[in-house]
Coordinates of C-alpha atoms and ligand atoms in Angstrom, one line a residue:
X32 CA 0.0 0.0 0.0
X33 CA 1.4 3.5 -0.9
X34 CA -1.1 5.5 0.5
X35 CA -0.1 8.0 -2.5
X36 CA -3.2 9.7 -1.6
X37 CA -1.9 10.7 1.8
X38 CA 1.0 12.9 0.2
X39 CA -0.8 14.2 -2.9
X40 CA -2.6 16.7 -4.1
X41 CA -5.8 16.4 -5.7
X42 CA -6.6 18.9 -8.7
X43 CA -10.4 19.1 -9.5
X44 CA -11.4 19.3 -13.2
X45 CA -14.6 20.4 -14.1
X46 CA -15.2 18.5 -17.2
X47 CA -17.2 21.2 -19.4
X48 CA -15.1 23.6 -18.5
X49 CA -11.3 22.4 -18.9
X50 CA -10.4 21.8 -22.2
X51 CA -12.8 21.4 -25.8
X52 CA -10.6 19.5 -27.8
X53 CA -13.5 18.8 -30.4
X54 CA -14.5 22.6 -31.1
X55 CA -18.4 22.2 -29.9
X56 CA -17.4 24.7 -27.0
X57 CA -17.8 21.9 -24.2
X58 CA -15.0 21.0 -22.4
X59 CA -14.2 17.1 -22.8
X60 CA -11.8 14.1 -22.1
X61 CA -9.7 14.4 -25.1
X62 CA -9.1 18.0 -23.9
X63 CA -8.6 16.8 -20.4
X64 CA -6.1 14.3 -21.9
X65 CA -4.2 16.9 -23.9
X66 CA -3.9 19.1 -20.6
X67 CA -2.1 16.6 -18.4
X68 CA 1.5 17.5 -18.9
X69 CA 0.4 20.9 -17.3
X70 CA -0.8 19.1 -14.2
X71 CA 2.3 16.9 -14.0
X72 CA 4.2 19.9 -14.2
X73 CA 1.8 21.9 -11.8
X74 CA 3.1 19.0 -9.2
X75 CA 0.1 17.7 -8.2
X76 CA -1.0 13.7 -8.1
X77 CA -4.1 13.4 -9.1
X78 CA -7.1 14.4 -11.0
X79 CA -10.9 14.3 -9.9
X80 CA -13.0 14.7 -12.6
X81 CA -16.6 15.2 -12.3
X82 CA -19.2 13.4 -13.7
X83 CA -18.3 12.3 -17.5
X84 CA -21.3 10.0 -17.8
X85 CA -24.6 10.0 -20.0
X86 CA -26.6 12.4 -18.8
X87 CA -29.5 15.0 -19.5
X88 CA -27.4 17.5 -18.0
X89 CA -30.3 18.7 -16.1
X90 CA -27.7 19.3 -13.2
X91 CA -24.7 19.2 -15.5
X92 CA -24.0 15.6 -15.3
X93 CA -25.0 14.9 -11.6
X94 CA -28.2 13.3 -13.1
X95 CA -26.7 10.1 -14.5
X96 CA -28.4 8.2 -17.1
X97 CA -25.8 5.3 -17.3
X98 CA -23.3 5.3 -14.6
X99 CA -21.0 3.0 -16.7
X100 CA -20.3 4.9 -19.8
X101 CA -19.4 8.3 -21.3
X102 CA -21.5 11.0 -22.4
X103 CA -21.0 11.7 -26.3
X104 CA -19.9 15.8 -24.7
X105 CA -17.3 14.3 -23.5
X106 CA -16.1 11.5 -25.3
X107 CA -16.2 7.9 -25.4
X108 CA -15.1 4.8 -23.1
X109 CA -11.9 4.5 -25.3
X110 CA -11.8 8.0 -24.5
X111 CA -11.9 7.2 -20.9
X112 CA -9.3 4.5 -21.3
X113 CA -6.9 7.0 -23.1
X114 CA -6.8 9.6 -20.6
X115 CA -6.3 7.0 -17.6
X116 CA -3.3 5.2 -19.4
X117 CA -1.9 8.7 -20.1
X118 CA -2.0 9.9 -16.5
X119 CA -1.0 6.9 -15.4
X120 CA 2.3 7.4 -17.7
X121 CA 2.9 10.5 -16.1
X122 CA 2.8 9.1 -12.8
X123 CA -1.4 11.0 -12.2
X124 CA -4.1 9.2 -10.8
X125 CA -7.6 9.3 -11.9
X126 CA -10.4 10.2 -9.5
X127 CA -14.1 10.1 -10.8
X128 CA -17.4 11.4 -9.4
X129 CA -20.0 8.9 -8.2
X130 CA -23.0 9.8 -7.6
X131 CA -24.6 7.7 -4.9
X132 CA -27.9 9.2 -4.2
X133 CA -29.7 9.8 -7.1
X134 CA -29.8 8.7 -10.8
X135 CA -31.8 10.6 -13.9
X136 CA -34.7 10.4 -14.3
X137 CA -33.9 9.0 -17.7
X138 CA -31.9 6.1 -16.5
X139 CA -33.3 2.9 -17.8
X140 CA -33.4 1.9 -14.2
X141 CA -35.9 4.7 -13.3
X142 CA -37.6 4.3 -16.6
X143 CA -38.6 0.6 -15.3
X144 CA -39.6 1.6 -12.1
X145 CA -41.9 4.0 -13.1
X146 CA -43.8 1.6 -15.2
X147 CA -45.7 0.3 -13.0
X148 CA -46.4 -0.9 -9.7
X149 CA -45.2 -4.1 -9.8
X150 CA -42.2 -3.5 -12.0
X151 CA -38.7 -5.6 -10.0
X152 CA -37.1 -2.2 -10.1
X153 CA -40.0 -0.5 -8.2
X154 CA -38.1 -0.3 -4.9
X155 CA -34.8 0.7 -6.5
X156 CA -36.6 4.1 -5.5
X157 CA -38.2 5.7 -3.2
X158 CA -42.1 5.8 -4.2
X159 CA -44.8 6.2 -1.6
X160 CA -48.9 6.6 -1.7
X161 CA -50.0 10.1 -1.5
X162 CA -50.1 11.2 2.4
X163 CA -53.8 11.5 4.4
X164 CA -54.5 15.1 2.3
X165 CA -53.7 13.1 -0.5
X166 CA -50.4 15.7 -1.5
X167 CA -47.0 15.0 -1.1
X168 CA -46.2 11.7 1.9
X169 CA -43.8 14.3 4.5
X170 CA -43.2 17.8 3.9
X171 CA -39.6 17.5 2.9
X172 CA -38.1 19.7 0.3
X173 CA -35.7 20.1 -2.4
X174 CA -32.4 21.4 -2.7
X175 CA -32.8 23.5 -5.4
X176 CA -35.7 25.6 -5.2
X177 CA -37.8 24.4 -1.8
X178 CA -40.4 22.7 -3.3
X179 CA -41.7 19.9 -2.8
X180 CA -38.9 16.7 -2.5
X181 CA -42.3 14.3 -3.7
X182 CA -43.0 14.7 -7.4
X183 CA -46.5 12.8 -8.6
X184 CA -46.4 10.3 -11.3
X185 CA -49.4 10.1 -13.0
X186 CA -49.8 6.9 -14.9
X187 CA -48.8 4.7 -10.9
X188 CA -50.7 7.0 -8.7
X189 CA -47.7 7.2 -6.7
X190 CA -45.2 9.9 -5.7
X191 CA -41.5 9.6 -5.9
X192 CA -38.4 11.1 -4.1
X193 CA -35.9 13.8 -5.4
X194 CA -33.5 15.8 -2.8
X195 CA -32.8 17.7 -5.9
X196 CA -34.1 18.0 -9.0
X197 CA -37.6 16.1 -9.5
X198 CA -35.0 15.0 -13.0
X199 CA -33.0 13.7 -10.1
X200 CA -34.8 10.7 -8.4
X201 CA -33.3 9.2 -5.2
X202 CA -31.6 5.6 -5.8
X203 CA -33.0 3.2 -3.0
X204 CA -30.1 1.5 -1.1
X205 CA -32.1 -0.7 0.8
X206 CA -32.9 -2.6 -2.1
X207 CA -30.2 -5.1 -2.2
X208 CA -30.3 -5.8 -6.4
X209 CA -29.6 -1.6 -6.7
X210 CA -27.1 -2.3 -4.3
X211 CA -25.1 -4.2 -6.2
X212 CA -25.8 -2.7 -9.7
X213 CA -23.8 0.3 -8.1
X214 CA -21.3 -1.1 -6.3
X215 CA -20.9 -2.9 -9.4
X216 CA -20.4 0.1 -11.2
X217 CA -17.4 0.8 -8.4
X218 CA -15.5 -2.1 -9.9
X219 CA -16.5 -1.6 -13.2
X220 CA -14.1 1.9 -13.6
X221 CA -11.4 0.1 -11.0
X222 CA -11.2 -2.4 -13.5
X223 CA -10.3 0.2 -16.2
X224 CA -7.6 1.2 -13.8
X225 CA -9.4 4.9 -12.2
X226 CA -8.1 5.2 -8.7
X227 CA -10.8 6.4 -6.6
X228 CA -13.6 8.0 -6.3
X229 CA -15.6 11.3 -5.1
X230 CA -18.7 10.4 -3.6
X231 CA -21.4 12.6 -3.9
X232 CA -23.8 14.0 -1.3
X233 CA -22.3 10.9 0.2
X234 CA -24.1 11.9 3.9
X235 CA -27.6 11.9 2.1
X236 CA -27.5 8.1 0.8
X237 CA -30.9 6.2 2.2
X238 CA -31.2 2.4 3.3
X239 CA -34.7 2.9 4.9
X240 CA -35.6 6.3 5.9
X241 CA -38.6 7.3 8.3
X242 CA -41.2 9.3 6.8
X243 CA -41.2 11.8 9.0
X244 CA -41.7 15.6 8.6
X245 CA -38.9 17.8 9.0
X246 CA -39.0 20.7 12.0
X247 CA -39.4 24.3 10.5
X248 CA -36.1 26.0 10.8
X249 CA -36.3 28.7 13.4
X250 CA -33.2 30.7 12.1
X251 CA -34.7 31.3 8.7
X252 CA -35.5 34.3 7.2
X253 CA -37.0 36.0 4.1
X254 CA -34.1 35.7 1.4
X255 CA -32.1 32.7 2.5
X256 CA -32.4 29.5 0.6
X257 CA -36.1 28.7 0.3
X258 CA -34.7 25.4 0.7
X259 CA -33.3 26.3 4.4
X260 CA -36.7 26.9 5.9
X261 CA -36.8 23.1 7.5
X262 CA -34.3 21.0 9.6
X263 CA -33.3 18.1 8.0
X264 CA -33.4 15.8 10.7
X265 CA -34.9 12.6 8.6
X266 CA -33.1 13.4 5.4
X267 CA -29.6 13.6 6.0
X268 CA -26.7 12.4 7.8
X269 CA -28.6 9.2 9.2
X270 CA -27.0 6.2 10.3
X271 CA -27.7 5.1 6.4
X272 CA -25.4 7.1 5.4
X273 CA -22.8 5.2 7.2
X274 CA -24.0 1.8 6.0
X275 CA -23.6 3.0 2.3
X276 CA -20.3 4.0 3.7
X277 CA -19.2 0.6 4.5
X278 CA -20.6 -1.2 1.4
X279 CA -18.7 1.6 -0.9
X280 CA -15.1 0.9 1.2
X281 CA -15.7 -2.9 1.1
X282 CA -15.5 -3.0 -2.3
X283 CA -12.6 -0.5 -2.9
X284 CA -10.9 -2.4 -1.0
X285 CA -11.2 -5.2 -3.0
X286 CA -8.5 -3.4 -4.9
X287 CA -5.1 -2.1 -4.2
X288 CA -4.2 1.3 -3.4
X289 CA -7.4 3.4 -4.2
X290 CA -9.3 6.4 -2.4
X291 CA -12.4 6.8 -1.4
X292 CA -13.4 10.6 -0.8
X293 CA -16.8 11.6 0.5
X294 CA -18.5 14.6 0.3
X295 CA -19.9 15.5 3.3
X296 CA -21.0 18.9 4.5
X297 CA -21.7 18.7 8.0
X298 CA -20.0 20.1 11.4
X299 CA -16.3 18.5 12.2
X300 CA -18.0 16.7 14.9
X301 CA -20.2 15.1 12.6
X302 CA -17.8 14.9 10.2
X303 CA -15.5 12.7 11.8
X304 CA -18.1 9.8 11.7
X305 CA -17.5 9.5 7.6
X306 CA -14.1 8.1 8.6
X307 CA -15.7 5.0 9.8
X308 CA -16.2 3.7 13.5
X309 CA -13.0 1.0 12.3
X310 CA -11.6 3.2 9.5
X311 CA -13.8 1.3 7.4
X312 CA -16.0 4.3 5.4
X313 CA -14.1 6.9 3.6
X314 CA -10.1 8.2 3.4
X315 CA -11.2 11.3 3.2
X316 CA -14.3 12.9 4.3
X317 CA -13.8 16.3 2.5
X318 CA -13.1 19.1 4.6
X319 CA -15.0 22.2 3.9
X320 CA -13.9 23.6 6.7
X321 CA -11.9 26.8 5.1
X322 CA -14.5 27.4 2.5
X323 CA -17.1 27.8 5.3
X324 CA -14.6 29.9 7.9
X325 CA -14.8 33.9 8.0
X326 CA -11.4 35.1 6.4
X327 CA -9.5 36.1 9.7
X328 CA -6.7 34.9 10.9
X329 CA -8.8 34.3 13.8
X330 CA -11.7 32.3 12.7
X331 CA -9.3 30.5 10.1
X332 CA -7.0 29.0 13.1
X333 CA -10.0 28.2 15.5
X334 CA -11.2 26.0 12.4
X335 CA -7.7 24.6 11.7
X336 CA -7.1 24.4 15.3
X337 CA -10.6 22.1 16.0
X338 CA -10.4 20.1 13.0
X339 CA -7.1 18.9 14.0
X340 CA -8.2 18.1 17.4
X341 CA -10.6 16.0 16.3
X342 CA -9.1 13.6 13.4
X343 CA -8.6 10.4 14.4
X344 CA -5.7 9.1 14.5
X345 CA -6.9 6.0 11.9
X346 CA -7.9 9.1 9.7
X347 CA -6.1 11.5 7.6
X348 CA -7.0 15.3 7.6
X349 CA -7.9 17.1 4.0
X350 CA -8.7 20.6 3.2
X351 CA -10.1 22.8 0.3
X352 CA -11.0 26.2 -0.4
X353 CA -12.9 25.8 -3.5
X354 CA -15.1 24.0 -5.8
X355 CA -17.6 23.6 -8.7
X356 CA -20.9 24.5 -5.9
X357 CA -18.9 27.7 -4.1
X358 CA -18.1 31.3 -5.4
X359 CA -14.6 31.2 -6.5
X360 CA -12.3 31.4 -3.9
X361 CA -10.1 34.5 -5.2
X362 CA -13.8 36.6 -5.6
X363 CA -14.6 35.3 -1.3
X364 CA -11.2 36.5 0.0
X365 CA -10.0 39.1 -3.2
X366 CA -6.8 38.1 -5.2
X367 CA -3.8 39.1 -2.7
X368 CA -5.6 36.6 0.2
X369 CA -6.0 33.8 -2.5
X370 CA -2.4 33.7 -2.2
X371 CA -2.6 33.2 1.2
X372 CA -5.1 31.3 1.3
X373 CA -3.0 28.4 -1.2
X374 CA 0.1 29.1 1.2
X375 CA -1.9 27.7 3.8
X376 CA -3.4 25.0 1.8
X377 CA -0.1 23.5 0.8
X378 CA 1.4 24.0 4.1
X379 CA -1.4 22.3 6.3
X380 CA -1.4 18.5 7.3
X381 CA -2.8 16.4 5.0
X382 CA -4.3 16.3 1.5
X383 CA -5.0 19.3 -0.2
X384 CA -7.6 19.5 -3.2
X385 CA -7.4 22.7 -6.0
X386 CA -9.8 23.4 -7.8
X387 CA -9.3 23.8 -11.7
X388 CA -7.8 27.5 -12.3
X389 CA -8.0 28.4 -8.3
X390 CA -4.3 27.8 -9.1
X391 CA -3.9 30.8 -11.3
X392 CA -6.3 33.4 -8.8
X393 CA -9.5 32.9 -11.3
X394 CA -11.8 35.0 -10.2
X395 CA -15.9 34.3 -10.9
X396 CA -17.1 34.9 -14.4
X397 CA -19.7 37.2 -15.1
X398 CA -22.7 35.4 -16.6
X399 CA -25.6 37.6 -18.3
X400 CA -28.7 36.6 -17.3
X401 CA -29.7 35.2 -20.5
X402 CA -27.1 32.9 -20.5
X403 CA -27.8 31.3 -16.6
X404 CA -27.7 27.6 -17.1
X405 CA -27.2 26.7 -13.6
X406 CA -30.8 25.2 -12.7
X407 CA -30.2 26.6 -8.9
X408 CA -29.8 30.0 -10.3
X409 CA -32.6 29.4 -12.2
X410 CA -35.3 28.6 -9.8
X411 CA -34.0 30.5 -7.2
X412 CA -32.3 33.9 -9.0
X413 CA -30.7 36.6 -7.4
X414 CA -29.9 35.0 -4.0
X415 CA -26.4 34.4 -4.8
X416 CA -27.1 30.7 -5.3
X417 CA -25.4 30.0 -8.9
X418 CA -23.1 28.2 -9.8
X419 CA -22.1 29.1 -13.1
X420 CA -19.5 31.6 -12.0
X421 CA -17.5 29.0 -10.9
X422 CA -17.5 26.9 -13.7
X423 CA -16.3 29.1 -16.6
X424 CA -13.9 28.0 -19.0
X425 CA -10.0 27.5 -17.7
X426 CA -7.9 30.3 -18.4
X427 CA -5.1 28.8 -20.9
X428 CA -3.9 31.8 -23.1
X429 CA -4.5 35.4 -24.7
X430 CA -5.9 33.4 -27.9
X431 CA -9.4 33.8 -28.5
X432 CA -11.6 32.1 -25.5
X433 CA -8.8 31.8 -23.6
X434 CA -7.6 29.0 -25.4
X435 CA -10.6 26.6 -23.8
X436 CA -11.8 26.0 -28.0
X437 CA -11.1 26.3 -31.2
X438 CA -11.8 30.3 -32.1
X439 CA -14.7 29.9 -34.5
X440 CA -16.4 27.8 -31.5
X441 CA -18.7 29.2 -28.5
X442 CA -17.8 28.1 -25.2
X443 CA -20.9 26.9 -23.1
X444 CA -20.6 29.9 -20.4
X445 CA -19.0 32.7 -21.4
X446 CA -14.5 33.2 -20.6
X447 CA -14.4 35.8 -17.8
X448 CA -13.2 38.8 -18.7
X449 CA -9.7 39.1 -17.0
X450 CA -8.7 36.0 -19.3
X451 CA -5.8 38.5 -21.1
X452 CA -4.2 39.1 -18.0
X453 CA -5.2 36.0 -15.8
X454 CA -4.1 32.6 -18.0
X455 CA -1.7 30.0 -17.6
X456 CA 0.5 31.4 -20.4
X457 CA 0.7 35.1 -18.7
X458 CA 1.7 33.5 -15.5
X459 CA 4.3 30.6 -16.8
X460 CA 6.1 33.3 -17.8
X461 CA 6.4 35.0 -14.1
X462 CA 8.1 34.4 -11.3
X463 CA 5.9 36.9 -8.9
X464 CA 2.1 34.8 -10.5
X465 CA 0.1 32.8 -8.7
X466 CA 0.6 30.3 -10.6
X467 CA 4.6 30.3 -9.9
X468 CA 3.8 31.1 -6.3
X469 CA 1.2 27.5 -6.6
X470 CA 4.2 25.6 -7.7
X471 CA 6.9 26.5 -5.7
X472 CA 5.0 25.7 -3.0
X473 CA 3.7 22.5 -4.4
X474 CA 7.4 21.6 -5.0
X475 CA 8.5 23.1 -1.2
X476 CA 5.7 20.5 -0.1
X477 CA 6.5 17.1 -2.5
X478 CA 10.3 17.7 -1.1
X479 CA 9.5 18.3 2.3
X480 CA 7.5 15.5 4.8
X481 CA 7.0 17.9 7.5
X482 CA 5.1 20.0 4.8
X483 CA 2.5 17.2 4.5
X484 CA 2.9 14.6 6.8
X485 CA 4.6 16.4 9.9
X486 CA 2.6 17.6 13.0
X487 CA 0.9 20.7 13.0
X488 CA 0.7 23.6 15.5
X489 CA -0.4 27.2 16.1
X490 CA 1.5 30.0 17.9
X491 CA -0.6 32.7 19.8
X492 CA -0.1 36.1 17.3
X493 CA -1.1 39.7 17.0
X494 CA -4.4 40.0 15.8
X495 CA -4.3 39.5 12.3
X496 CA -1.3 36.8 11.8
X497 CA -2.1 32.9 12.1
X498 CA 1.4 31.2 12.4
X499 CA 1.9 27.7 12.4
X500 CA 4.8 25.2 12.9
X501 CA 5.2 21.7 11.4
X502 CA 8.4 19.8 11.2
X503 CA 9.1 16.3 10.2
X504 CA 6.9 13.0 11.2
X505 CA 9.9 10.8 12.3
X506 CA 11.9 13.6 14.8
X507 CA 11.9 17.0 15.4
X508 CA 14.4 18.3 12.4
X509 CA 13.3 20.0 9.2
X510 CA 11.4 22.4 10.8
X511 CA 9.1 25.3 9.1
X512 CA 7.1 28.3 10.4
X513 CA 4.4 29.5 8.5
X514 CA 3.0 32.8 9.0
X515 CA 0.1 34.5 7.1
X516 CA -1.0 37.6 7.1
X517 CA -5.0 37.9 6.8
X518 CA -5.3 41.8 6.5
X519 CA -4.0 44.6 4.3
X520 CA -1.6 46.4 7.0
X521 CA 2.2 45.4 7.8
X522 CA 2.0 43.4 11.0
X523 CA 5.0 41.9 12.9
X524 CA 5.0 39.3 15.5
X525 CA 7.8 38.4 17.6
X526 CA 9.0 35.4 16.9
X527 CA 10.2 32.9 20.0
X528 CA 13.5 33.6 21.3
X529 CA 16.4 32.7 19.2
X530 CA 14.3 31.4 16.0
X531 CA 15.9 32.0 12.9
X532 CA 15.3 31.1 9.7
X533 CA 15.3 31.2 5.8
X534 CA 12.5 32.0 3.8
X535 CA 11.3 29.6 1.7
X536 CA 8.4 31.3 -0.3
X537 CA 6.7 34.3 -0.2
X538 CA 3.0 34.6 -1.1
X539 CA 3.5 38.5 -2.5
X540 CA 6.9 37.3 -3.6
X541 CA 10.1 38.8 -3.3
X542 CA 11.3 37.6 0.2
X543 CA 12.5 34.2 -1.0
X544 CA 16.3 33.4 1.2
X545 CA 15.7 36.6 3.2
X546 CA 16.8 35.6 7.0
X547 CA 14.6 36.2 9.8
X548 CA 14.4 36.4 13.5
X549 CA 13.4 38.7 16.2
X550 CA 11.2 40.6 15.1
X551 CA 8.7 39.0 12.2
X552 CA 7.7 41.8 9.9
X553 CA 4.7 40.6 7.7
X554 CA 3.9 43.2 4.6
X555 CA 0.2 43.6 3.6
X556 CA -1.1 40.4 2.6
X557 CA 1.7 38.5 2.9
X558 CA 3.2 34.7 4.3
X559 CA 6.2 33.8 4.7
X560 CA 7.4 29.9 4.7
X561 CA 10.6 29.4 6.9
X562 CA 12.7 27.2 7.1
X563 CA 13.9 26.9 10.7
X564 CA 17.9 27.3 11.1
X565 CA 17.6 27.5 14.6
X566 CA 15.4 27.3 17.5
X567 CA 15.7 27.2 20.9
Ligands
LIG141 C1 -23.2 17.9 -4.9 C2 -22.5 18.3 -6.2 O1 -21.3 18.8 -5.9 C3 -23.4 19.3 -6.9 O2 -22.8 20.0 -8.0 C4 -24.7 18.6 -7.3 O3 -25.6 19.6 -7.9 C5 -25.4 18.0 -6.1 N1 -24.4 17.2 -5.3 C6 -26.4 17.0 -6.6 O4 -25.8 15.9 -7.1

């Protein structure tokens, strides 16, 4: 076992939006495959792509009409094939999405179901008679929009389930022939050599659920998520969702050497379940941790702080700041504190995960209204809900659309408008980008141990500065401080008694081999990475 997943980095890829190799302004796997030597050379180890599969893209492939082939968009199974054996030549791993509680409502499975009552694939859903006012059986709701989670089928009298879109029916995991039709399809892409997957949603999966209204949420209020205004005390995070758990790691671990992620949006007390009573669920329950912290120096060290309180020691700590659901990170924190923010990333315990041009500062894309395609956005506009900003095509070059297609081709949502200055070409070329900054510290982090592996712990600073030392797992040599600077004034902190060090990387550049001890002067917006000469 190499655990390579406990020293790597994982780099998300949004499929539509990476690379159109095939000039119909969709982003696909041939494109993906083109693009690889830039993520070898980036440093990182693998790549999680999300959802390739057929799919009526009602929620942009997270309605899956055949979990066990490629959707024409994208490509096709030898497609597939291709871009694993090439990663695997350069020494990437392949991660892919799986989508664990619900299907489309055009897979073939669902199709059956719904034909009638007695079909064998009935209960590979959830379908229930009306409830005593003959509307919906509970009062749960859907994700998008806060409607009803209980659409009404016609032609069986019967209503089915949908935490999301009603094109999104939830997959039944207490029927035991579902069961094994997906775990089947776990072994199915193993077998074609991917090396782990993302697990959607994977704290909503359902083995037998009570029906059960939800409580109102007191906290709500007019213009938050329509969707907010109940608890979800019967619909997620039940002791189903660690059953599922168990079944998925059983059969990754039929093979050698894969990962099993899960994403799982809950507290870190809550969290820390997903790793399994006996390690036995996932590797990685994601983190959201920094994408959910206020940006202080404060708040970001009292979540760093808890979160590694409370990982077990069977279990491996993970952390992201970004991803295809969230407002791009540079546009939460502005473009000087993304630096900081991806200092701190590759400097914390654990496995990091970038998302797909985070590396490079992207801010969000500006999408007109009349080209939304997000259906979140669209049910619910103008709370801030979209997610199309965050998905807009990879910055590559100053050629027409960035570089993400062929000029004479439209790319799906629109390149964001600071593609000229903010592309991988611009900042290959220098040394003060993000881009360079992403690397060096992705190098700093492959050469050192203590950068991913070592123990982690937080000094007491002025307001303002969260500092952190890690040194190496075996012993306490090859030491580093890390200090970050959250705001936009110089702020210095005096650092223990007869510390001195070298810097290793700069986030605003510029300090790199610069010596420091006494006093710690931070500029605005700056970290620092030291190497430790001395300490006391
Ligand atoms: C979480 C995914 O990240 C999101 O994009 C998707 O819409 C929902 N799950 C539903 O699958």
């Amino acid at each position: 076992m190499s655990n390579w997943w406990k020293h790597g980095i994982v780099y998300q890829v949004y499929p539509r939006s990476f690379q159109d190799a095939d000039g119909d302004g969709v982003g696909d796997l041939a494109g993906i495959t083109d693009r690889l030597p830039y993520l070898a050379d980036l440093g990182v180890d693998a790549v999680w792509i999300s959802p390739i599969y057929p799919s009526p893209m009602a929620d942009f492939g997270y309605d899956v009409a055949d979990y066990t082939g490629v959707h024409e968009l994208f490509g096709t199974l030898d497609d597939a094939d291709q871009l694993i054996e090439s990663a695997h030549d350069l020494g990437l791993k392949v991660i892919l999405d799986y989508v664990v509680n619900h299907s489309s409502h055009q897979h073939p499975w669902f199709q059956e179901s719904r034909s009638s009552r007695d079909n064998p694939k009935r209960d590979w859903y959830f379908w229930k008679d009306p409830g005593p006012d003959g509307g919906p059986p509970t009062n749960w709701v859907s994700r998008f929009g806060g409607g009803s989670a209980w659409e009404f089928d016609e032609q069986t009298g019967q209503y089915y389930l949908h935490t999301y879109l009603a094109e999104q029916p939830d997959l039944n995991w207490g029927n035991a022939d579902l069961r094994r039709a997906m775990l089947d399809v776990l072994r199915f892409w193993m077998d074609r050599g991917v090396d782990g997957f993302r697990v959607d949603v994977a704290y909503r999966a359902m083995v037998a659920p009570q029906w059960r209204d939800n409580p109102p949420n007191p906290d709500w209020q007019e213009g938050m998520d329509p969707y907010r205004k109940l608890q979800e005390t019967y619909t997620k995070n039940l002791p189903d969702a660690h059953v599922v758990g168990r079944m998925l790691r059983d059969v990754v671990d039929e093979y050698d050497d894969r990962v099993l992620i899960g994403e799982v949006t809950l507290p870190v007390d809550r969290l820390m379940a997903f790793y399994g009573e006996n390690a036995d669920e996932y590797h990685l329950p994601f983190n959201f941790n920094l994408i959910h912290s206020d940006w202080t120096a404060d708040s970001v060290r009292e979540h760093v702080d808890d979160y590694e309180q409370h990982v077990p020691t069977t279990g491996w700590p993970n952390y992201v700041l970004g991803n295809h659901d969230q407002h791009r990170f540079a546009s939460r924190v502005g473009p000087e504190q993304a630096r900081v923010g991806h200092m701190l990333l590759l400097t914390l315990r654990g496995t990091p995960t970038i998302y797909y041009g985070d590396e490079l500062g992207m801010p969000d894309g500006r999408i007109p209204p009349e080209m939304v395609q997000d259906p979140w956005e669209l049910k619910t506009p103008g709370l801030g809900l979209g997610r199309d900003p965050a998905r807009t095509p990879m910055q590559w070059s100053k050629a027409p659309h960035a570089g993400f297609c062929p000029p004479d081709a439209e790319p799906w949502l629109p390149v964001g408008p600071d593609a000229n200055v903010i592309n991988v070409e611009v900042q290959q070329q220098e040394a003060s980008s993000m881009l360079s900054l992403t690397k060096r510290l992705i190098a700093l982090r492959r050469e050192n141990p203590a950068l991913h592996a070592g123990p982690y712990r937080s000094f007491d600073t002025p307001e303002g500065v969260f500092a952190y030392a890690r040194q190496s797992p075996e012993d306490d040599t090859d030491r580093f401080l890390i200090a970050l600077n959250f705001t936009a004034e110089t702020q210095t902190w005096a650092l223990p008694d007869g510390l001195h060090g070298t810097v290793e990387a700069s986030a605003r550049y510029g300090r790199r081999d610069d010596t420091v001890r006494g006093i710690l002067a931070l500029r605005p917006n700056d970290g620092l990475v030291i190497r430790v000469d001395h300490a006391p």
